[in-house]
mmCIF file of C-alpha atoms and ligand atoms in Angstrom:
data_model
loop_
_atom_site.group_PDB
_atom_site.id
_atom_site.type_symbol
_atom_site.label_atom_id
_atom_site.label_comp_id
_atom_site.label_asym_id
_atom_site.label_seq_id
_atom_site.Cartn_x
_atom_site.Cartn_y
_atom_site.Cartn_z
ATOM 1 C CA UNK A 1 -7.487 1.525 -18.832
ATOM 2 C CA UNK A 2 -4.178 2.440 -17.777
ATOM 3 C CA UNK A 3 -2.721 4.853 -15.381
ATOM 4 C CA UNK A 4 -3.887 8.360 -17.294
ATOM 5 C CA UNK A 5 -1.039 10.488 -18.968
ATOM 6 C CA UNK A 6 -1.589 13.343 -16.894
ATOM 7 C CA UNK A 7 -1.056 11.519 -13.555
ATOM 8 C CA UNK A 8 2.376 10.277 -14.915
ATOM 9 C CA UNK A 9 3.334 13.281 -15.638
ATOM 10 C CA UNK A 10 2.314 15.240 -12.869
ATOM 11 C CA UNK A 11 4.674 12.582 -11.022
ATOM 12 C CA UNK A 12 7.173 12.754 -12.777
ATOM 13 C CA UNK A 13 7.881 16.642 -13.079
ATOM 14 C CA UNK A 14 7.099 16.938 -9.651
ATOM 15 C CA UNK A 15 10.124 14.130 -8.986
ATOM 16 C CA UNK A 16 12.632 16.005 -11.373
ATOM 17 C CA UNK A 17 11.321 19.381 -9.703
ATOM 18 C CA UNK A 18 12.391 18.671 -6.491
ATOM 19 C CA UNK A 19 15.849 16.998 -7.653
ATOM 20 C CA UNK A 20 16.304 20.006 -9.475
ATOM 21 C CA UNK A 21 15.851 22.098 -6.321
ATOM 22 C CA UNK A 22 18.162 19.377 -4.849
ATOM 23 C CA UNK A 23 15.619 18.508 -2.263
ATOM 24 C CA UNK A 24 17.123 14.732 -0.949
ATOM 25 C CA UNK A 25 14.115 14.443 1.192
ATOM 26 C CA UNK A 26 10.648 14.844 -0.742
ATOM 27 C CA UNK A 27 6.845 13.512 0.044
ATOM 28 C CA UNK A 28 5.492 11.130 -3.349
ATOM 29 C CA UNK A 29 2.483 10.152 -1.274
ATOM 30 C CA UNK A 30 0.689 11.609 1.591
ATOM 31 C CA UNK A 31 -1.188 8.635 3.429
ATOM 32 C CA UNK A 32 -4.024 10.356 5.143
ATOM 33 C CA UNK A 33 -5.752 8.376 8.021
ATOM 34 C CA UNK A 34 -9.003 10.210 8.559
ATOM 35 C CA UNK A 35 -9.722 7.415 10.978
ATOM 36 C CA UNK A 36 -9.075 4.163 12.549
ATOM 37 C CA UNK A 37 -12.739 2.802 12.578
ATOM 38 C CA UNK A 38 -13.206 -0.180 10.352
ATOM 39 C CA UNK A 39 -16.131 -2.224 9.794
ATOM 40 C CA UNK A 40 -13.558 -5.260 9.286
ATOM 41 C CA UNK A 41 -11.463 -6.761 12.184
ATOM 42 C CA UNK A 42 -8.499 -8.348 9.413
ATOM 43 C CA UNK A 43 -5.785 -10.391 10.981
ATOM 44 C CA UNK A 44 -2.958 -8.578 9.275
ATOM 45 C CA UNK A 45 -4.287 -4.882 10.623
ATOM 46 C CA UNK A 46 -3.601 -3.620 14.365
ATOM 47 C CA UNK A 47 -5.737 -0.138 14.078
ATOM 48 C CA UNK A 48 -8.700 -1.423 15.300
ATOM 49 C CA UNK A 49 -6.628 -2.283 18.960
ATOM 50 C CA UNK A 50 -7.135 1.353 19.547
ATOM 51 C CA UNK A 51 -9.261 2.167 22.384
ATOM 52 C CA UNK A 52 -12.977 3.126 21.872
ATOM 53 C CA UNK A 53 -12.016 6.755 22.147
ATOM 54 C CA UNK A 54 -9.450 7.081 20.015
ATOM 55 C CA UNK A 55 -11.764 5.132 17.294
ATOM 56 C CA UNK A 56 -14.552 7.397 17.733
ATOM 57 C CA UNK A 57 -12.363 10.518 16.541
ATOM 58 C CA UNK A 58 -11.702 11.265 12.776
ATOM 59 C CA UNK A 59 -9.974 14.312 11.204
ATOM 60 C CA UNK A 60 -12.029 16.904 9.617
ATOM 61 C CA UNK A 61 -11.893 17.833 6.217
ATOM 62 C CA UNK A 62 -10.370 21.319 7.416
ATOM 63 C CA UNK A 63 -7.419 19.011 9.515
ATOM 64 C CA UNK A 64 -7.057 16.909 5.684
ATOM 65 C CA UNK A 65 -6.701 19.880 3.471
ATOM 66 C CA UNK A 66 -4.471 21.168 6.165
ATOM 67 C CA UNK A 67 -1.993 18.395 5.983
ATOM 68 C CA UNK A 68 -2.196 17.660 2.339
ATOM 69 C CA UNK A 69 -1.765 21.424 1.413
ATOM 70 C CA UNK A 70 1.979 21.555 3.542
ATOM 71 C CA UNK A 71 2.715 18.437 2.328
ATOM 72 C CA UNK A 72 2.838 19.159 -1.219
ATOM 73 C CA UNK A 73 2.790 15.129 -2.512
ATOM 74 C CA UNK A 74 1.124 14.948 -5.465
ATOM 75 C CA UNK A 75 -0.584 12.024 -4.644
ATOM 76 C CA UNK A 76 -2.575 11.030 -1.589
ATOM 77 C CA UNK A 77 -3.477 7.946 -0.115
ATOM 78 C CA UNK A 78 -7.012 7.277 2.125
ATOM 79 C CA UNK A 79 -6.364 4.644 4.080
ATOM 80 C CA UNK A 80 -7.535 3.971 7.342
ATOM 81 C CA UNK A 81 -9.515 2.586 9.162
ATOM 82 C CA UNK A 82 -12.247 2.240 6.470
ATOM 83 C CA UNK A 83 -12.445 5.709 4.906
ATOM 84 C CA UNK A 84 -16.001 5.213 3.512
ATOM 85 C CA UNK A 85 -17.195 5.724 7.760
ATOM 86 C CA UNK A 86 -15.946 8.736 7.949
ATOM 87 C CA UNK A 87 -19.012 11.282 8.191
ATOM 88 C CA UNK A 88 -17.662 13.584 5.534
ATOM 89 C CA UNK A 89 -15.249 11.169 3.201
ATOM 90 C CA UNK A 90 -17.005 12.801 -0.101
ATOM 91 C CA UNK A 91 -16.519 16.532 1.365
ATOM 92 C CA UNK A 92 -12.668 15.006 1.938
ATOM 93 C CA UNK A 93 -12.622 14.029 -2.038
ATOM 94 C CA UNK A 94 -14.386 16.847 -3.530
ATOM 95 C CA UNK A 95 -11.733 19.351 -1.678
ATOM 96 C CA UNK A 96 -8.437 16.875 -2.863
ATOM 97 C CA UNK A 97 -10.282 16.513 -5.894
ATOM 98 C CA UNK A 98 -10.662 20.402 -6.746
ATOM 99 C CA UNK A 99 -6.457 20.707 -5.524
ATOM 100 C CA UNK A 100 -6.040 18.093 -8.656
ATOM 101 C CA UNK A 101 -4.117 15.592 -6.375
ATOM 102 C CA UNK A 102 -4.306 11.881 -7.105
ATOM 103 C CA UNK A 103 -6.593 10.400 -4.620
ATOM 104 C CA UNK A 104 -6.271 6.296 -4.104
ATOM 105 C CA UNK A 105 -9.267 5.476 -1.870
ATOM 106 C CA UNK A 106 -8.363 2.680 -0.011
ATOM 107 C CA UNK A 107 -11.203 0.944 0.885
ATOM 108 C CA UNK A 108 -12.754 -3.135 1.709
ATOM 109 C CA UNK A 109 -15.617 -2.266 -0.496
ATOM 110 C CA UNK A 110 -18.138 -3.229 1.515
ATOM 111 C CA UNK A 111 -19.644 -0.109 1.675
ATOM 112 C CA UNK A 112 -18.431 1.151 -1.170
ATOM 113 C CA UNK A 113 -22.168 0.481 -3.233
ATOM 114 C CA UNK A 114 -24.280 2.418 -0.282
ATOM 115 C CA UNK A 115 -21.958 5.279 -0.313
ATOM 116 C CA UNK A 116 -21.304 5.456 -4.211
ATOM 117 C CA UNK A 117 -23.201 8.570 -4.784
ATOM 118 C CA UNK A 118 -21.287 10.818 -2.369
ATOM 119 C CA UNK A 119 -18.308 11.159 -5.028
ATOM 120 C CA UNK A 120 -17.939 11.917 -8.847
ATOM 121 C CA UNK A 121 -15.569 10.209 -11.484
ATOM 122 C CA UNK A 122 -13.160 11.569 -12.027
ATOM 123 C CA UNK A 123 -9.309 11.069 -13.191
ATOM 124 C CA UNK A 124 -8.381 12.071 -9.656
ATOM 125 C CA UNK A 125 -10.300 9.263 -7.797
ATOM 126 C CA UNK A 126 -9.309 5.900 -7.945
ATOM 127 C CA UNK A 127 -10.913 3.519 -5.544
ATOM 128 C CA UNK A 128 -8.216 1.255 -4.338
ATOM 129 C CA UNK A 129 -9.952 -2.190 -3.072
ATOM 130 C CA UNK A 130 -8.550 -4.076 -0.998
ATOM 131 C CA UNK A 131 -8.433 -7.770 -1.669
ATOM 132 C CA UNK A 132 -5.867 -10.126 -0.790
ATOM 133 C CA UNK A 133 -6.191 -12.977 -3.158
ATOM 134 C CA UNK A 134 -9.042 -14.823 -4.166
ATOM 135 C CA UNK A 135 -12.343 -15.770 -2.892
ATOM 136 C CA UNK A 136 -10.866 -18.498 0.408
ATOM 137 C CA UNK A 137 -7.438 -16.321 0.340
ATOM 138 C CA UNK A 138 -9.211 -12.931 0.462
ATOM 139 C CA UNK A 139 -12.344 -14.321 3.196
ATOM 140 C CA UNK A 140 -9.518 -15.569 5.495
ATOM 141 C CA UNK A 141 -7.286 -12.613 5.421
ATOM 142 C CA UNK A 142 -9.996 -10.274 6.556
ATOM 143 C CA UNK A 143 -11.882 -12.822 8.561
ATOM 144 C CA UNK A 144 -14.652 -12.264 6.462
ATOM 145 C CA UNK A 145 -17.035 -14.880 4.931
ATOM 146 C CA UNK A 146 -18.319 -13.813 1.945
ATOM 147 C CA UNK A 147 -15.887 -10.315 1.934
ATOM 148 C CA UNK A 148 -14.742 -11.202 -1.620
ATOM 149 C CA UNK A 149 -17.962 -11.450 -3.198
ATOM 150 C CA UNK A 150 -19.047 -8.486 -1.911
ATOM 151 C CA UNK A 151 -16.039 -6.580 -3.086
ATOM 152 C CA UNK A 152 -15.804 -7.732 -6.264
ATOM 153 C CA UNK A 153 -19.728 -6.989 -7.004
ATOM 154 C CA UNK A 154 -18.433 -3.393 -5.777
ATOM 155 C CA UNK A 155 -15.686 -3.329 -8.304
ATOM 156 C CA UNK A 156 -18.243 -3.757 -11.113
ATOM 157 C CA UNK A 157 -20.598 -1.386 -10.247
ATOM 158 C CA UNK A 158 -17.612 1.325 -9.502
ATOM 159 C CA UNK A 159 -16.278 0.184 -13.227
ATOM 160 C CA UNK A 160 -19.588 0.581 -14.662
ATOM 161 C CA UNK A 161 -20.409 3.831 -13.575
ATOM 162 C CA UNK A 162 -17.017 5.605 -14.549
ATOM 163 C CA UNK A 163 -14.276 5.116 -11.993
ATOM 164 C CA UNK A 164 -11.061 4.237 -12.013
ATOM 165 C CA UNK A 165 -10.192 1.218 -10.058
ATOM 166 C CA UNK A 166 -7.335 -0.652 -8.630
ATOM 167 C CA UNK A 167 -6.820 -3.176 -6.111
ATOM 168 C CA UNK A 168 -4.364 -3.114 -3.315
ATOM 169 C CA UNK A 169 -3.241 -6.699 -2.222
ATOM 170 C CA UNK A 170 -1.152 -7.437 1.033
ATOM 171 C CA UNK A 171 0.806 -10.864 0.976
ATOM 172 C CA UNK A 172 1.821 -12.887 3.849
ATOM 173 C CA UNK A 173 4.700 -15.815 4.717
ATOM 174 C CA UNK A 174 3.079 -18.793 2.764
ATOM 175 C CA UNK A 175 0.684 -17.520 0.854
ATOM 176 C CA UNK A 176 0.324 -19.830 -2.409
ATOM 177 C CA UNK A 177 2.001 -18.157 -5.383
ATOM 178 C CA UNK A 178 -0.239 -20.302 -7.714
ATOM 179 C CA UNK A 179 -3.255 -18.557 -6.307
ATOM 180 C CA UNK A 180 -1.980 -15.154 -6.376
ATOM 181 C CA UNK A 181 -1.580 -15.453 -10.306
ATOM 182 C CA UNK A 182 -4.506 -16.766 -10.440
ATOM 183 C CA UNK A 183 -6.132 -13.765 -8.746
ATOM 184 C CA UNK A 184 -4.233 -11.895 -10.619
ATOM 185 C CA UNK A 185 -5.994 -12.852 -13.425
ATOM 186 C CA UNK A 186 -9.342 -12.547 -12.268
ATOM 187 C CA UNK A 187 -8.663 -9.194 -11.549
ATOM 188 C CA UNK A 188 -7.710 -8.603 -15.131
ATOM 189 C CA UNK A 189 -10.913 -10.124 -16.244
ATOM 190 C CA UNK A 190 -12.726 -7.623 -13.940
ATOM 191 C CA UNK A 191 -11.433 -4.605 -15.851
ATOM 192 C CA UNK A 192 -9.200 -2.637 -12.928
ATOM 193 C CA UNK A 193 -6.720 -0.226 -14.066
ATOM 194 C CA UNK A 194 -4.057 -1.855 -12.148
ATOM 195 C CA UNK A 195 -3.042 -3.727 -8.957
ATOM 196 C CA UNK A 196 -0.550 -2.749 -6.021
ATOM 197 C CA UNK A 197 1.140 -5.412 -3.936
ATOM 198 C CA UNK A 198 2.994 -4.956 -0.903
ATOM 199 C CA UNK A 199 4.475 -7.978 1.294
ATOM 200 C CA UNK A 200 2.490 -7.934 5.064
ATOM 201 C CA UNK A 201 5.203 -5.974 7.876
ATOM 202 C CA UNK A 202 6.254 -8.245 10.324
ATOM 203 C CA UNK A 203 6.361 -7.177 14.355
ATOM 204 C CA UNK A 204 8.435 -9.780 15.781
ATOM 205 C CA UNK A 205 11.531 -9.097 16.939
ATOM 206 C CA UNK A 206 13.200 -11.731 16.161
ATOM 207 C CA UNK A 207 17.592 -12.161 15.690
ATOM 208 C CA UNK A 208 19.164 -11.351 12.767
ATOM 209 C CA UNK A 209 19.470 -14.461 11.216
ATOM 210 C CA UNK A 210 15.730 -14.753 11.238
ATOM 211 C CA UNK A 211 15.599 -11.227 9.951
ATOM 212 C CA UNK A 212 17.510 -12.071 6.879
ATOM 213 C CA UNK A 213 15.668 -15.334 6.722
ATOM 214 C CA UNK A 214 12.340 -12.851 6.639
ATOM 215 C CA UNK A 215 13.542 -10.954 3.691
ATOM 216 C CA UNK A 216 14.720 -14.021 1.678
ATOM 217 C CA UNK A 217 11.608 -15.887 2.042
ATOM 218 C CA UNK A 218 9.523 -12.453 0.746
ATOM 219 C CA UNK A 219 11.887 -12.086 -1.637
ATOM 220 C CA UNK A 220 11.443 -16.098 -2.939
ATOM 221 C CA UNK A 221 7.306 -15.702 -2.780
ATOM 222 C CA UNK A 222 7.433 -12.614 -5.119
ATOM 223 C CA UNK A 223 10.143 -14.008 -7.177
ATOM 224 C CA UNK A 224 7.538 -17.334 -7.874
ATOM 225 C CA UNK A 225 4.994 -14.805 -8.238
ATOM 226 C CA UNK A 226 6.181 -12.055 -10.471
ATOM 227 C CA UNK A 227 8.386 -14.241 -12.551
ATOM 228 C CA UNK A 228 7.070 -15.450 -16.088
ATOM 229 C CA UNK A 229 4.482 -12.296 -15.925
ATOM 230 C CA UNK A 230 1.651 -12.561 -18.060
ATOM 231 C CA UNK A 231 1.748 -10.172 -21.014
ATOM 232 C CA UNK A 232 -2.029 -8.525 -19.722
ATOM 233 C CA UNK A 233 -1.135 -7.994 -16.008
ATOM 234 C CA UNK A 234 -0.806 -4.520 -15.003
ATOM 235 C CA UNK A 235 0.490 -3.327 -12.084
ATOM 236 C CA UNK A 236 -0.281 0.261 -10.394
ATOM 237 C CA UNK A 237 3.384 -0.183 -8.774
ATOM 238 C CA UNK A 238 7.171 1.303 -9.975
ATOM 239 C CA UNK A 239 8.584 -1.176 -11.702
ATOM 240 C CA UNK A 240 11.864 -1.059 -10.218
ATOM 241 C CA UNK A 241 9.753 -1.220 -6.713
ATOM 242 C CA UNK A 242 8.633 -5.054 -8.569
ATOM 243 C CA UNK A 243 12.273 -6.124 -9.297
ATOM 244 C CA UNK A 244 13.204 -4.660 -5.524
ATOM 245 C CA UNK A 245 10.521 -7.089 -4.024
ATOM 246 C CA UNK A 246 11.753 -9.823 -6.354
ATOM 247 C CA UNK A 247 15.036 -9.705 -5.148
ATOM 248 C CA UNK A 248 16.132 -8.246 -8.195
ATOM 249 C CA UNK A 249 17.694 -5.028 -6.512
ATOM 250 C CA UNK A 250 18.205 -3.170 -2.970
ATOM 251 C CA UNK A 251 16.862 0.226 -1.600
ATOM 252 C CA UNK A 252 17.382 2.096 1.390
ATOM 253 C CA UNK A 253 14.314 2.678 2.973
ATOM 254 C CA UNK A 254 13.247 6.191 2.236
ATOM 255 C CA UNK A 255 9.972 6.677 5.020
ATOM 256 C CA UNK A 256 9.724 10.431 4.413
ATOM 257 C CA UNK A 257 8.459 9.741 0.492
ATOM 258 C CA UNK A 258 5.334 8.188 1.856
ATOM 259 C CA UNK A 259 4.253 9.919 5.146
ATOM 260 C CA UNK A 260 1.614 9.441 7.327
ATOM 261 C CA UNK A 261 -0.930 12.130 9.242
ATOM 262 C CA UNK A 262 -3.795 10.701 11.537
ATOM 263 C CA UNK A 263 -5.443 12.331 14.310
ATOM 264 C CA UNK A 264 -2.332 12.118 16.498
ATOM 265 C CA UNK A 265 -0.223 14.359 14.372
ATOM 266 C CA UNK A 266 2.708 13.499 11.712
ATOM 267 C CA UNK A 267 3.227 10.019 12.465
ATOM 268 C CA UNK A 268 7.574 8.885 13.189
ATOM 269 C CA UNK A 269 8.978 7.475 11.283
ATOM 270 C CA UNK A 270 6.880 5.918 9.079
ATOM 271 C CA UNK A 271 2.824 3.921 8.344
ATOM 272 C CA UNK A 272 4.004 1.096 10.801
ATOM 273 C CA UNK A 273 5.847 2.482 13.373
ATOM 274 C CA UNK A 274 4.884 5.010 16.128
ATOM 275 C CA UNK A 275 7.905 6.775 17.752
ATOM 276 C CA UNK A 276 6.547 9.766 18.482
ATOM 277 C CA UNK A 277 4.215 12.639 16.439
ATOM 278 C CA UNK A 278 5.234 15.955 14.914
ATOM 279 C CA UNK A 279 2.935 18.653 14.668
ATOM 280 C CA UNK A 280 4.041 19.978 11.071
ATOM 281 C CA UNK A 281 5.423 18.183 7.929
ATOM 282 C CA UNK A 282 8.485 20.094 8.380
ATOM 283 C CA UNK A 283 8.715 19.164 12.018
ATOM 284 C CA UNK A 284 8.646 15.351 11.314
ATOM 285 C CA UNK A 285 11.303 15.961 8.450
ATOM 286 C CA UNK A 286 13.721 18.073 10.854
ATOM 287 C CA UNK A 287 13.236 15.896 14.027
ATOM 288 C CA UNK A 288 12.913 12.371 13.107
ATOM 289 C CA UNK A 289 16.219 10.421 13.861
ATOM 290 C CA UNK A 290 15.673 8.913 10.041
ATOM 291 C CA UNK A 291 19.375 7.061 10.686
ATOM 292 C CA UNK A 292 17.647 4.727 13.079
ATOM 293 C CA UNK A 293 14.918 3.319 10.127
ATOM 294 C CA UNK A 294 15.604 1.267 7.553
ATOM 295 C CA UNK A 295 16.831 -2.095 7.382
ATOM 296 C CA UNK A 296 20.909 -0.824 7.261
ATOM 297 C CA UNK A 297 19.722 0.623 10.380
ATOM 298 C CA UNK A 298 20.106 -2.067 12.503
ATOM 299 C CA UNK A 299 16.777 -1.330 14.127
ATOM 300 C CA UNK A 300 14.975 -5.020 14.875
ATOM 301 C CA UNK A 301 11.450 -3.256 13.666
ATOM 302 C CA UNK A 302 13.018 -2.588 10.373
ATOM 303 C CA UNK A 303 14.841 -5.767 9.647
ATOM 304 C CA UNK A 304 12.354 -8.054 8.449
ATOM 305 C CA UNK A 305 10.405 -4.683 5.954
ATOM 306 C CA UNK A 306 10.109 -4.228 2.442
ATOM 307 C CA UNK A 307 6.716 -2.649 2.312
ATOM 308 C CA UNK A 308 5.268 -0.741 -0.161
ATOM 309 C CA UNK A 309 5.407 2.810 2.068
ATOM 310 C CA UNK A 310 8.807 2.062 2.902
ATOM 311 C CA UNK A 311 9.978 1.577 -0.464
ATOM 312 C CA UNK A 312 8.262 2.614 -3.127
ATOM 313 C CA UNK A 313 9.033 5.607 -3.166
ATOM 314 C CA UNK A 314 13.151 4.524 -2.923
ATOM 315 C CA UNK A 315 12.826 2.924 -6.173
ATOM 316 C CA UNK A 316 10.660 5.883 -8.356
ATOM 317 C CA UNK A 317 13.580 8.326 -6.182
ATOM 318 C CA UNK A 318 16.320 5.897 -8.333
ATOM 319 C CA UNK A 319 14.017 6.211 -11.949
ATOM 320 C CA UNK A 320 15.387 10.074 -11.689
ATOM 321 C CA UNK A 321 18.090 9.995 -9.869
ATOM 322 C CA UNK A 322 20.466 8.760 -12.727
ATOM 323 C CA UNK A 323 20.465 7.996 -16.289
ATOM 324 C CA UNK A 324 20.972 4.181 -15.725
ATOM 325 C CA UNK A 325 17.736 4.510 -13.188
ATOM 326 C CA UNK A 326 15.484 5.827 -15.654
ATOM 327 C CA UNK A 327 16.511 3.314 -18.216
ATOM 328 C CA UNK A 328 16.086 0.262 -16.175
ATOM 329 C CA UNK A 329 12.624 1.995 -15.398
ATOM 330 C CA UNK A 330 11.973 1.788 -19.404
ATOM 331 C CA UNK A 331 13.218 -1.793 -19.953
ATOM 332 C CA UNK A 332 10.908 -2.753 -16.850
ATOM 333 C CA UNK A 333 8.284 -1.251 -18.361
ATOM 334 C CA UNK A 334 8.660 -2.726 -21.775
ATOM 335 C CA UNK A 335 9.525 -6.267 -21.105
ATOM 336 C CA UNK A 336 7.688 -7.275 -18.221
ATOM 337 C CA UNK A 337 7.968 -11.142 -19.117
ATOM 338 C CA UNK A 338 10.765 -12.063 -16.595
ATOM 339 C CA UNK A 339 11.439 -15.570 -17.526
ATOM 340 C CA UNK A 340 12.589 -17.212 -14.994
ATOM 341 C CA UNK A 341 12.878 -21.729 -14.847
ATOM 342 C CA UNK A 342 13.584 -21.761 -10.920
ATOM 343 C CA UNK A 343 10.671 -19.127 -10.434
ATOM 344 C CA UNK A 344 8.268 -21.939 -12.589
ATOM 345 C CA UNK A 345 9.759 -24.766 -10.140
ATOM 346 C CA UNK A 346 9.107 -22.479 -6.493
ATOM 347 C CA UNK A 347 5.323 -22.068 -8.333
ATOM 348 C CA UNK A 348 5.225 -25.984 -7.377
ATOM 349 C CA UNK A 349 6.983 -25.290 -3.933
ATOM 350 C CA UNK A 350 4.340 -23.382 -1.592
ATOM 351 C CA UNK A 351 5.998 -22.610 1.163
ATOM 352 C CA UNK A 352 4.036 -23.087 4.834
ATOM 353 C CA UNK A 353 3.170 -20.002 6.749
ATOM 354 C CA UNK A 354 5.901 -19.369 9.791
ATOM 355 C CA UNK A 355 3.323 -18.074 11.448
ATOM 356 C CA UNK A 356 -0.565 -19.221 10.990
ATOM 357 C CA UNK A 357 -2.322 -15.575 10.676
ATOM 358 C CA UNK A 358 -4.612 -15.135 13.836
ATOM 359 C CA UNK A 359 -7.260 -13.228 13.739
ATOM 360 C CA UNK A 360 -7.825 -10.116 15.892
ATOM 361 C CA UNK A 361 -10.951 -9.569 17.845
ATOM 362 C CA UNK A 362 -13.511 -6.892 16.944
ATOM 363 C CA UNK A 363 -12.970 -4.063 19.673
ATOM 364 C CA UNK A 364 -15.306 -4.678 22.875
ATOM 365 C CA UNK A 365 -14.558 -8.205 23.168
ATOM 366 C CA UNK A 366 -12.557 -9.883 26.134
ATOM 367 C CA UNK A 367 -9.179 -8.724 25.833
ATOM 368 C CA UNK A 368 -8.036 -12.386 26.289
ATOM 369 C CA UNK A 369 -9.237 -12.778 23.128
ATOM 370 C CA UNK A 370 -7.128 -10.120 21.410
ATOM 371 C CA UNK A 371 -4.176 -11.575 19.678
ATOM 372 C CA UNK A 372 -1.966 -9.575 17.651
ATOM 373 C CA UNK A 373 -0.206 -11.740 14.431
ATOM 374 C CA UNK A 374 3.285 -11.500 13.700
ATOM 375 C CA UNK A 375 2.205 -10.368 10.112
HETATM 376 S S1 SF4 B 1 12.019 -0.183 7.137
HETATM 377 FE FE1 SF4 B 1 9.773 -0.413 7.247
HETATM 378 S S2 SF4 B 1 9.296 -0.205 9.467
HETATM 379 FE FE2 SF4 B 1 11.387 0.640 9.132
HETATM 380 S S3 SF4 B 1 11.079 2.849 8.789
HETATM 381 FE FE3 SF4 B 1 11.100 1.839 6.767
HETATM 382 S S4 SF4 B 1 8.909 1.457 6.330
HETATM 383 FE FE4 SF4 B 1 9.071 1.848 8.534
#
């Protein structure tokens, strides 16, 4: 099933809206953190190195239609944390449901079969499961034996009873690009409506020449990887955001088309970074030093990103921002094959993690034991 009609068009007038109003700055998706609880401890995540306080508190539904209502993004993201331990997730859904925004519900899955009946399908609700590569790939990443079995059993029963589904993968130095198309097509087979990628954020601050290094070497993995694309892969991503992460094209990094509200406020500048809180939308938009982000920036956190909430929404912002935008956006979209010889030779060409990923310690244990990854 693909992405419905009436979602790409609510997107898409929405975009051409706020051009028209000449708006430069505009929210595509709201990511709403109703908490940082997670019943996971993955090695790619830091939320969970929150004290026990902080992980005890979750907005209220009131707090979420608060923030989504000023925001105005048509679409909202749940991730978290592990939405599906919030207390009141389905009273969240029902209320974004009945403003007709486009809910992805991030989510490992493993509860997602007890907790099923709190929410209705819907073309509003898509459950967004997070898996990062097949069974061994997917069980390592969230330090989880058994985690992808569980989450794809979820994935068939949320198929079967109606909902739309998508998975969201994150991808790390050295993954195998062999295996990712290989999940890839296992996640075809299962039936979801689409898949979203994003290459892991690094945290080290390391000198420029290993920066650039950073953004080659993600730039080589996705290149293997999206290169010589099966005809029946879909992908719940822009397609110009696909070429940017194949090295294909460059974006500024435009933070303020993907912000993020938690129980700390409106989170500068962007998902990964805290440098500072605002209390309104409008406040983060009018007091954020937004010339300090990005990876023209200079700043060392920024140098080594091309994530999904960084720059996603740069590449739908260049679909409508000119007529030779939109029609790359169409030729993307019709000939997704990409052939590509030196991609086929890198598929034989793994490259070796930088970095081994670490894994970090469920909260409560020795803090010796907590180690934070550089991915
Ligand atoms: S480049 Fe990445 S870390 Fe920097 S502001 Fe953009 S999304 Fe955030």
């Amino acid at each position: 099933m693909p992405v419905p009609v009436s979602q790409m068009w609510t997107v898409a007038t929405y975009v051409l809206r706020q051009k028209l109003a000449g708006r430069k700055q505009y929210p595509l998706v709201l990511m709403l953190e109703p908490l940082f609880r997670c019943n996971l401890a993955c090695a790619g995540c830091g939320k969970i190195q929150y004290p026990a306080h902080i992980l005890k508190r979750d907005l209220t539904p009131e707090e979420c239609f608060r923030a989504v209502d000023e925001c105005g993004a048509p679409m909202v993201s749940i991730p978290g944390g592990e939405p599906l331990m919030h207390p009141q997730i389905g009273e969240i859904v029902e209320g974004l449901v009945a403003r007709k925004k486009y809910i992805y519900l991030c989510t490992n899955a493993l509860l997602l079969k007890e907790k099923i009946h709190l929410f209705q399908p819907s073309k509003y609700l898509t459950f967004s499961i997070h898996l990062d590569g097949q069974r061994e790939e997917h069980d390592l990443a969230v330090c989880r034996e058994g985690g992808y079995d569980i989450a794809v059993e979820a994935v068939k029963d949320a198929l079967q009873r109606g909902f739309r589904v998508t998975t969201n993968t994150t991808l790390f130095d050295g993954a195998n690009p062999k295996s990712v198309r290989a999940f890839f097509d296992e996640m075809m087979d299962l039936g979801v409506e689409g898949m979203m990628l994003s290459p892991g954020y690094s945290y080290d601050k390391a000198p420029d020449q290993k920066h650039f290094l950073g953004r080659a070497r993600t730039r080589r993995m996705f290149r293997a990887i999206l290169s010589n694309r099966k005809k029946n892969w879909r992908f719940n991503l822009s397609p110009l955001f696909l070429e940017f992460l194949m090295g294909k094209r460059t974006y500024p990094c435009t933070p303020w088309g993907m912000p993020t509200y938690n129980i700390f406020g409106w989170q500068k500048p962007c998902y990964l970074l805290q440098d500072g809180y605002a209390e309104t939308f409008a406040e983060l938009l009018a007091t954020t030093e937004w010339n300090n982000y990005g990876t023209e920036s200079g700043n060392p956190a920024c140098a080594n990103c091309m994530v999904h909430s960084g720059y996603e929404s740069s590449a739908v912002n260049a679909t409508f921002s000119s007529l030779s935008g939109f029609l790359a956006t169409v030729k993307a979209t019709l000939f997704t094959h990409y052939r590509d010889e030196e991609a086929l030779r890198l598929l034989d060409q793994p490259e070796e993690p930088v970095h081994p990923l670490i894994q970090i310690a469920p909260t409560g244990e020795p803090a010796q034991s907590l180690q934070e990854t550089r991915v």
